[in-house]
Amino acid sequence: MAPAADAVPKEQARELKNRFRIDHMVESMTLVVQREYGSAPVVVILPDGSKWYANRHPDTVKWTDGVTGDIISIEHPQPGPWQLTGRVVEGSTLKMLSKLSVEIDPLPQPLFQGERVKIFARLMGDNERLRMPGLDYLVEWTARFESNHQPGDENFAAGTITVGSYKDDGEALDEAPDDGVFTGKINLSQPWGHYKFMVRARNNVFEREQETEIVLSPHPISVSLIEPEDPLTQPYKLDIKVNAEALKLEETHLELEMVGPAGLQLPLSIAGLTEGQTEFTLPDAHEFGSYRIKGDAFSTTLGGREVVLSLPEQFFNLIEPPAPPPSPEEIAAKEAAIAAAEEAKAKESAMMVLIGVNLVLLLLGIGALIFWRKRQALKKALAAAAAEARAEEAKKGVKETLDDIDLTLPDD
């Protein structure tokens, strides 16, 4: 049987209304459809008039739909005229593929910890690079390191580590979006040692993976901080060691930045190295607080490969010294001041007590005087009332006496 690629050319479906014909010799194929952004998945109309949808189709069909297109894998497609309906981008080409694979650029060797690498991967259809706007949304790329567990390696017990992915979005190291070239963003700040480098491209339609053996070498540049005996009067230094068996010293440049309090951002440049180890004096730190030195190194390997290396950040704190202890005179003066303050406070307290006692006595005296006056007034009122009562009684007695006299009796 002839290969499917010979029976169905990739550019066959350029006809009007997205119609195309499947030959009886095709055993499997993959349709790559570009739609308008955010539109609904296409509907596939078979030669017998039946329809397939993204959420309803036979088990022999695998379908991935995204915001920009569809990838549909079909086993043993029905021969005859097929048609797609949907908001397919005008002028786009419907790709019919019989074989999907991935092509991965190998990681360079030697490869160093902290290195920034730019590597590429491509999704291949029938041995040609597949390119379509929005393909980045339809394929998920994953890059992993798997330790070979070799004794003596730093990664002996590391296991499997996800170290990055590949993107075709025109950001970071990727040069142009939607050009079909996926650029790897790999985190190489991992333990050094022997690894399997595994790259996987997948979606609901397909899954492809490649693996290669690599060695991640130790960082060829080490930077450590040298603290002076007296940080207040002496500067900090950096001890820089470059592996001359891996890098060319004369082509090694360090671009650093010293970040500190009060908004300090001071660029530092180190170049012209002639020895594998050197000391670099940092600018004086005057402000108290935390300082950080960060940056990258740019160099060339002995094999001629240009490399960019992230350097481990360095930190130090400039701490304000404690105040000197007071002199005997200052101690005596302070104690005298404390004693005088305590004495003044005691006098104030005694005065307040005395004022309080006098105030209480005054209030008691005023209260007693008021009570005495009220008592005297009450006695007078009671005496007046008693006298008035007696007078009333006397008047009443006289009246009763007069009433008892018989005025009709003759005078003797």
Short mmCIF file of C-alpha atoms in Angstrom, two decimals:
data_model
loop_
_atom_site.label_atom_id
_atom_site.label_comp_id
_atom_site.label_asym_id
_atom_site.label_seq_id
_atom_site.Cartn_x
_atom_site.Cartn_y
_atom_site.Cartn_z
CA MET A 1 0.00 0.00 0.00
CA ALA A 2 1.35 3.42 -0.87
CA PRO A 3 2.18 5.81 1.97
CA ALA A 4 -0.63 8.14 3.01
CA ALA A 5 1.57 11.14 2.35
CA ASP A 6 1.75 10.21 -1.34
CA ALA A 7 -2.02 9.70 -1.60
CA VAL A 8 -2.98 12.90 0.22
CA PRO A 9 -0.67 15.87 -0.40
CA LYS A 10 -0.48 18.31 2.51
CA GLU A 11 -1.77 21.25 0.50
CA GLN A 12 -4.65 19.42 -1.16
CA ALA A 13 -7.54 21.15 0.63
CA ARG A 14 -7.47 24.63 -0.89
CA GLU A 15 -10.85 24.31 -2.52
CA LEU A 16 -13.85 26.51 -1.90
CA LYS A 17 -15.97 26.07 1.22
CA ASN A 18 -13.27 23.93 2.88
CA ARG A 19 -14.10 20.83 0.83
CA PHE A 20 -11.56 18.10 0.31
CA ARG A 21 -11.47 14.48 -0.80
CA ILE A 22 -10.03 11.49 1.03
CA ASP A 23 -8.57 8.71 -1.06
CA HIS A 24 -9.38 5.10 -0.25
CA MET A 25 -5.64 4.45 0.33
CA VAL A 26 -5.47 6.76 3.36
CA GLU A 27 -5.33 4.78 6.61
CA SER A 28 -5.02 7.75 9.00
CA MET A 29 -4.72 11.49 8.84
CA THR A 30 -4.55 14.61 11.00
CA LEU A 31 -6.43 17.79 10.09
CA VAL A 32 -4.97 21.12 11.27
CA VAL A 33 -7.60 23.88 10.98
CA GLN A 34 -7.04 27.58 11.67
CA ARG A 35 -10.15 29.41 12.92
CA GLU A 36 -10.89 33.01 13.79
CA TYR A 37 -9.72 33.78 17.31
CA GLY A 38 -12.26 32.73 19.95
CA SER A 39 -14.67 31.12 17.47
CA ALA A 40 -16.39 27.77 18.03
CA PRO A 41 -14.76 24.52 16.85
CA VAL A 42 -15.49 23.49 13.30
CA VAL A 43 -18.04 20.84 12.35
CA VAL A 44 -16.80 17.97 10.18
CA ILE A 45 -19.26 16.68 7.55
CA LEU A 46 -18.51 13.19 6.27
CA PRO A 47 -19.21 11.89 2.76
CA ASP A 48 -22.34 10.08 3.99
CA GLY A 49 -23.73 13.35 5.42
CA SER A 50 -23.12 12.53 9.09
CA LYS A 51 -21.47 15.16 11.30
CA TRP A 52 -18.74 15.19 13.92
CA TYR A 53 -18.42 17.80 16.66
CA ALA A 54 -15.64 18.58 19.08
CA ASN A 55 -17.69 17.07 21.90
CA ARG A 56 -19.36 14.31 19.91
CA HIS A 57 -17.43 12.01 17.60
CA PRO A 58 -16.38 8.32 17.35
CA ASP A 59 -13.71 6.84 19.61
CA THR A 60 -11.42 6.50 16.60
CA VAL A 61 -11.27 10.31 16.39
CA LYS A 62 -9.11 12.47 18.66
CA TRP A 63 -9.90 16.18 18.76
CA THR A 64 -8.14 19.14 20.34
CA ASP A 65 -9.81 22.55 20.09
CA GLY A 66 -8.34 25.85 21.21
CA VAL A 67 -9.08 29.53 20.81
CA THR A 68 -7.37 29.63 17.42
CA GLY A 69 -8.00 26.28 15.77
CA ASP A 70 -8.57 22.54 15.85
CA ILE A 71 -6.33 19.51 15.48
CA ILE A 72 -8.32 16.39 14.52
CA SER A 73 -6.79 12.94 14.21
CA ILE A 74 -8.81 10.34 12.27
CA GLU A 75 -8.16 6.62 11.95
CA HIS A 76 -9.42 4.87 8.77
CA PRO A 77 -11.26 7.91 7.38
CA GLN A 78 -14.24 7.28 5.09
CA PRO A 79 -13.21 7.73 1.43
CA GLY A 80 -15.00 10.44 -0.49
CA PRO A 81 -15.71 14.22 -0.29
CA TRP A 82 -15.46 15.81 3.16
CA GLN A 83 -16.36 19.32 4.26
CA LEU A 84 -15.72 21.60 7.24
CA THR A 85 -18.11 24.30 8.47
CA GLY A 86 -17.09 27.03 10.84
CA ARG A 87 -15.31 30.37 10.97
CA VAL A 88 -12.16 29.20 9.20
CA VAL A 89 -9.68 32.04 8.61
CA GLU A 90 -9.98 33.31 5.06
CA GLY A 91 -6.94 32.46 3.00
CA SER A 92 -5.65 29.84 5.44
CA THR A 93 -4.63 26.40 4.25
CA LEU A 94 -6.21 23.28 5.65
CA LYS A 95 -3.34 20.89 6.39
CA MET A 96 -3.93 17.16 6.02
CA LEU A 97 -1.08 15.22 7.59
CA SER A 98 -0.40 11.54 7.81
CA LYS A 99 2.58 11.74 10.17
CA LEU A 100 3.30 14.02 13.14
CA SER A 101 6.65 14.16 14.89
CA VAL A 102 8.81 16.54 16.91
CA GLU A 103 12.28 17.78 16.05
CA ILE A 104 14.38 18.89 19.04
CA ASP A 105 17.66 20.78 18.99
CA PRO A 106 20.11 19.04 21.33
CA LEU A 107 21.38 20.85 24.39
CA PRO A 108 24.95 22.09 23.93
CA GLN A 109 27.85 20.39 25.68
CA PRO A 110 29.49 21.28 27.95
CA LEU A 111 26.39 22.69 29.63
CA PHE A 112 26.81 24.63 32.88
CA GLN A 113 24.69 25.28 35.94
CA GLY A 114 23.04 28.70 35.75
CA GLU A 115 23.54 28.96 31.99
CA ARG A 116 20.98 30.69 29.81
CA VAL A 117 20.49 28.61 26.67
CA LYS A 118 18.47 29.23 23.54
CA ILE A 119 17.35 25.98 21.94
CA PHE A 120 14.58 25.18 19.49
CA ALA A 121 11.94 22.57 18.75
CA ARG A 122 9.60 22.13 15.82
CA LEU A 123 6.39 20.21 15.27
CA MET A 124 6.81 18.30 12.03
CA GLY A 125 4.01 17.17 9.72
CA ASP A 126 5.03 14.74 6.99
CA ASN A 127 8.68 15.72 7.60
CA GLU A 128 8.02 19.45 7.14
CA ARG A 129 7.79 22.15 9.81
CA LEU A 130 4.18 22.78 10.79
CA ARG A 131 3.39 26.49 10.99
CA MET A 132 0.05 28.06 11.87
CA PRO A 133 -1.01 31.15 13.83
CA GLY A 134 -2.17 30.06 17.28
CA LEU A 135 -0.41 26.68 17.17
CA ASP A 136 1.22 27.65 20.48
CA TYR A 137 -2.24 27.37 22.10
CA LEU A 138 -2.80 23.86 20.75
CA VAL A 139 0.41 22.09 21.77
CA GLU A 140 1.84 21.75 25.29
CA TRP A 141 5.61 21.33 25.52
CA THR A 142 7.36 20.08 28.67
CA ALA A 143 11.10 19.72 29.29
CA ARG A 144 12.39 17.47 32.08
CA PHE A 145 15.67 16.26 33.55
CA GLU A 146 15.85 12.69 34.85
CA SER A 147 18.88 11.86 36.99
CA ASN A 148 21.03 8.89 35.93
CA HIS A 149 21.84 8.34 39.64
CA GLN A 150 25.57 8.08 39.10
CA PRO A 151 27.55 7.92 42.37
CA GLY A 152 29.52 11.08 43.03
CA ASP A 153 27.15 13.31 41.06
CA GLU A 154 25.38 16.09 42.93
CA ASN A 155 22.09 14.97 41.35
CA PHE A 156 22.41 11.37 42.58
CA ALA A 157 19.08 11.53 44.47
CA ALA A 158 17.42 14.22 42.36
CA GLY A 159 14.88 12.05 40.49
CA THR A 160 12.89 13.71 37.69
CA ILE A 161 12.73 17.51 37.53
CA THR A 162 10.54 19.66 35.28
CA VAL A 163 12.93 22.33 34.02
CA GLY A 164 10.92 24.32 31.50
CA SER A 165 8.90 24.40 28.30
CA TYR A 166 8.94 25.59 24.69
CA LYS A 167 6.88 28.54 23.43
CA ASP A 168 6.17 30.15 20.06
CA ASP A 169 4.77 33.43 21.39
CA GLY A 170 7.47 35.94 20.44
CA GLU A 171 8.35 36.61 24.10
CA ALA A 172 11.52 36.10 26.15
CA LEU A 173 14.03 34.25 23.92
CA ASP A 174 11.50 33.38 21.20
CA GLU A 175 12.28 35.53 18.16
CA ALA A 176 8.89 35.64 16.40
CA PRO A 177 5.41 34.37 17.25
CA ASP A 178 3.65 31.73 15.16
CA ASP A 179 6.68 30.93 13.01
CA GLY A 180 6.55 27.25 13.92
CA VAL A 181 9.85 27.46 15.81
CA PHE A 182 9.31 26.81 19.51
CA THR A 183 12.03 28.26 21.74
CA GLY A 184 13.04 26.52 24.94
CA LYS A 185 13.16 28.26 28.29
CA ILE A 186 15.13 25.88 30.51
CA ASN A 187 15.99 26.41 34.17
CA LEU A 188 19.55 25.12 34.59
CA SER A 189 19.86 26.02 38.26
CA GLN A 190 19.80 22.31 39.09
CA PRO A 191 22.24 19.91 40.77
CA TRP A 192 25.11 19.02 38.43
CA GLY A 193 25.54 15.52 37.07
CA HIS A 194 24.40 13.11 34.36
CA TYR A 195 20.79 13.41 33.15
CA LYS A 196 18.35 12.25 30.53
CA PHE A 197 16.92 15.34 28.82
CA MET A 198 13.31 14.56 27.86
CA VAL A 199 11.08 16.82 25.77
CA ARG A 200 7.38 16.03 25.33
CA ALA A 201 4.85 17.66 23.00
CA ARG A 202 1.24 16.67 23.61
CA ASN A 203 -2.44 17.47 23.35
CA ASN A 204 -5.61 15.37 23.13
CA VAL A 205 -4.70 14.22 19.62
CA PHE A 206 -1.07 13.14 19.91
CA GLU A 207 1.88 12.80 22.26
CA ARG A 208 5.50 12.74 21.12
CA GLU A 209 8.63 12.57 23.25
CA GLN A 210 12.37 12.60 22.61
CA GLU A 211 15.18 12.03 25.05
CA THR A 212 18.94 12.52 24.94
CA GLU A 213 21.78 11.99 27.38
CA ILE A 214 23.43 15.16 28.73
CA VAL A 215 25.87 16.22 31.42
CA LEU A 216 25.16 19.33 33.48
CA SER A 217 28.55 20.63 34.61
CA PRO A 218 29.22 22.63 37.80
CA HIS A 219 29.05 26.40 37.52
CA PRO A 220 32.41 27.52 36.07
CA ILE A 221 32.38 30.82 38.02
CA SER A 222 32.06 31.12 41.78
CA VAL A 223 31.57 34.40 43.60
CA SER A 224 31.77 34.77 47.36
CA LEU A 225 31.71 37.76 49.69
CA ILE A 226 34.73 38.75 51.80
CA GLU A 227 33.69 40.61 54.95
CA PRO A 228 36.20 43.17 56.28
CA GLU A 229 37.34 43.24 59.89
CA ASP A 230 35.71 46.62 60.37
CA PRO A 231 32.76 47.06 57.97
CA LEU A 232 32.32 50.68 59.09
CA THR A 233 35.73 51.78 57.82
CA GLN A 234 36.75 49.04 55.33
CA PRO A 235 34.96 47.97 52.12
CA TYR A 236 33.54 44.55 51.30
CA LYS A 237 35.19 42.50 48.55
CA LEU A 238 34.18 39.80 46.10
CA ASP A 239 36.30 36.70 45.69
CA ILE A 240 35.88 35.63 42.05
CA LYS A 241 37.07 32.23 40.82
CA VAL A 242 36.84 31.28 37.14
CA ASN A 243 37.46 27.74 35.89
CA ALA A 244 40.17 28.40 33.32
CA GLU A 245 39.83 24.81 32.06
CA ALA A 246 36.28 25.59 30.90
CA LEU A 247 36.24 29.32 30.03
CA LYS A 248 38.57 31.79 28.37
CA LEU A 249 39.65 34.28 31.03
CA GLU A 250 40.30 37.10 28.57
CA GLU A 251 36.74 36.79 27.23
CA THR A 252 35.04 36.60 30.62
CA HIS A 253 33.06 39.67 31.70
CA LEU A 254 30.91 40.12 34.79
CA GLU A 255 28.09 42.65 34.76
CA LEU A 256 26.81 43.15 38.31
CA GLU A 257 24.53 45.51 40.19
CA MET A 258 24.81 46.53 43.83
CA VAL A 259 21.38 47.20 45.33
CA GLY A 260 21.07 48.79 48.75
CA PRO A 261 19.03 51.07 51.02
CA ALA A 262 17.86 54.55 50.06
CA GLY A 263 17.25 53.34 46.48
CA LEU A 264 20.89 52.47 45.75
CA GLN A 265 21.36 50.79 42.32
CA LEU A 266 25.01 50.84 41.37
CA PRO A 267 26.24 49.01 38.22
CA LEU A 268 29.55 47.14 38.49
CA SER A 269 31.60 45.82 35.58
CA ILE A 270 34.48 43.35 35.91
CA ALA A 271 36.60 42.40 32.91
CA GLY A 272 40.20 41.85 31.84
CA LEU A 273 40.75 38.81 34.05
CA THR A 274 44.24 37.32 33.80
CA GLU A 275 44.11 34.81 36.64
CA GLY A 276 41.62 32.17 37.69
CA GLN A 277 41.10 33.89 41.05
CA THR A 278 40.82 37.58 41.74
CA GLU A 279 39.40 39.97 44.34
CA PHE A 280 37.17 42.88 43.45
CA THR A 281 36.65 45.71 45.93
CA LEU A 282 33.07 46.87 46.23
CA PRO A 283 32.19 50.56 46.59
CA ASP A 284 31.94 51.84 50.15
CA ALA A 285 28.62 51.19 51.82
CA HIS A 286 27.59 54.22 53.88
CA GLU A 287 23.91 53.68 54.60
CA PHE A 288 22.95 51.18 57.27
CA GLY A 289 20.77 48.33 55.96
CA SER A 290 20.75 45.32 53.60
CA TYR A 291 22.80 45.11 50.40
CA ARG A 292 22.52 42.68 47.47
CA ILE A 293 24.90 41.99 44.58
CA LYS A 294 23.34 40.30 41.52
CA GLY A 295 24.22 39.91 37.87
CA ASP A 296 25.39 37.75 34.97
CA ALA A 297 28.66 36.60 33.44
CA PHE A 298 29.39 36.58 29.72
CA SER A 299 32.17 34.32 28.50
CA THR A 300 33.41 31.89 25.85
CA THR A 301 34.14 28.22 26.37
CA LEU A 302 37.47 26.78 25.30
CA GLY A 303 35.57 25.21 22.41
CA GLY A 304 34.45 28.65 21.21
CA ARG A 305 30.80 28.63 22.35
CA GLU A 306 29.46 31.92 23.72
CA VAL A 307 27.74 31.46 27.08
CA VAL A 308 25.67 33.60 29.44
CA LEU A 309 25.68 32.55 33.10
CA SER A 310 23.51 33.74 35.98
CA LEU A 311 25.60 34.34 39.09
CA PRO A 312 24.41 33.46 42.60
CA GLU A 313 23.32 36.56 44.48
CA GLN A 314 25.39 37.79 47.43
CA PHE A 315 24.03 39.57 50.51
CA PHE A 316 25.38 41.52 53.45
CA ASN A 317 24.01 43.81 56.15
CA LEU A 318 25.67 46.99 57.33
CA ILE A 319 24.57 47.20 60.96
CA GLU A 320 24.64 50.40 62.97
CA PRO A 321 27.04 49.93 65.93
CA PRO A 322 25.64 50.16 69.47
CA ALA A 323 26.12 53.44 71.34
CA PRO A 324 29.25 53.57 73.63
CA PRO A 325 28.67 52.99 77.38
CA PRO A 326 28.24 56.18 79.47
CA SER A 327 31.17 57.66 81.43
CA PRO A 328 31.22 57.75 85.29
CA GLU A 329 30.38 61.46 85.18
CA GLU A 330 27.41 60.78 82.89
CA ILE A 331 26.28 57.96 85.17
CA ALA A 332 26.58 60.24 88.26
CA ALA A 333 24.71 63.05 86.52
CA LYS A 334 22.01 60.64 85.42
CA GLU A 335 21.67 59.20 88.91
CA ALA A 336 21.53 62.75 90.39
CA ALA A 337 18.85 63.69 87.90
CA ILE A 338 16.89 60.56 88.78
CA ALA A 339 17.25 61.30 92.51
CA ALA A 340 16.16 64.92 92.01
CA ALA A 341 13.21 63.79 89.97
CA GLU A 342 12.22 61.25 92.63
CA GLU A 343 12.58 63.87 95.36
CA ALA A 344 10.49 66.36 93.42
CA LYS A 345 7.93 63.66 92.83
CA ALA A 346 7.89 62.80 96.55
CA LYS A 347 7.43 66.45 97.47
CA GLU A 348 4.68 66.76 94.95
CA SER A 349 3.00 63.67 96.35
CA ALA A 350 3.28 64.98 99.92
CA MET A 351 1.89 68.34 98.88
CA MET A 352 -1.00 66.66 97.14
CA VAL A 353 -1.71 64.57 100.25
CA LEU A 354 -1.60 67.68 102.44
CA ILE A 355 -3.88 69.58 100.10
CA GLY A 356 -6.21 66.59 100.00
CA VAL A 357 -6.35 66.33 103.81
CA ASN A 358 -6.99 70.05 104.22
CA LEU A 359 -9.66 69.91 101.55
CA VAL A 360 -11.35 67.00 103.31
CA LEU A 361 -11.19 68.82 106.66
CA LEU A 362 -12.58 71.98 105.07
CA LEU A 363 -15.43 70.04 103.52
CA LEU A 364 -16.11 68.30 106.82
CA GLY A 365 -16.11 71.69 108.65
CA ILE A 366 -18.46 73.21 106.10
CA GLY A 367 -20.70 70.17 106.38
CA ALA A 368 -20.70 70.35 110.19
CA LEU A 369 -21.49 74.07 110.14
CA ILE A 370 -24.34 73.55 107.74
CA PHE A 371 -25.64 70.67 109.86
CA TRP A 372 -25.38 72.78 113.08
CA ARG A 373 -27.20 75.73 111.50
CA LYS A 374 -29.90 73.52 110.16
CA ARG A 375 -30.24 71.89 113.60
CA GLN A 376 -30.53 75.31 115.28
CA ALA A 377 -33.10 76.44 112.75
CA LEU A 378 -35.00 73.22 113.34
CA LYS A 379 -34.95 73.75 117.14
CA LYS A 380 -36.24 77.31 116.73
CA ALA A 381 -38.95 76.12 114.41
CA LEU A 382 -39.95 73.39 116.84
CA ALA A 383 -39.93 75.87 119.78
CA ALA A 384 -42.04 78.33 117.82
CA ALA A 385 -44.43 75.57 116.86
CA ALA A 386 -44.67 74.42 120.48
CA ALA A 387 -45.31 77.98 121.73
CA GLU A 388 -47.94 78.45 119.09
CA ALA A 389 -49.53 75.19 120.09
CA ARG A 390 -49.57 76.24 123.76
CA ALA A 391 -51.10 79.58 122.87
CA GLU A 392 -53.79 77.82 120.92
CA GLU A 393 -54.42 75.50 123.87
CA ALA A 394 -54.64 78.49 126.24
CA LYS A 395 -57.13 80.28 124.02
CA LYS A 396 -59.18 77.15 123.78
CA GLY A 397 -59.19 76.75 127.60
CA VAL A 398 -60.32 80.34 128.20
CA LYS A 399 -63.14 79.93 125.73
CA GLU A 400 -64.31 76.76 127.39
CA THR A 401 -64.23 78.54 130.80
CA LEU A 402 -66.35 81.42 129.53
CA ASP A 403 -68.78 79.01 128.08
CA ASP A 404 -69.24 77.38 131.49
CA ILE A 405 -70.29 80.68 133.25
CA ASP A 406 -74.12 81.20 133.58
CA LEU A 407 -74.65 84.81 132.80
CA THR A 408 -78.35 84.62 133.86
CA LEU A 409 -77.54 84.30 137.52
CA PRO A 410 -78.06 87.50 139.59
CA ASP A 411 -75.20 89.26 141.10
CA ASP A 412 -74.91 88.88 144.81
#
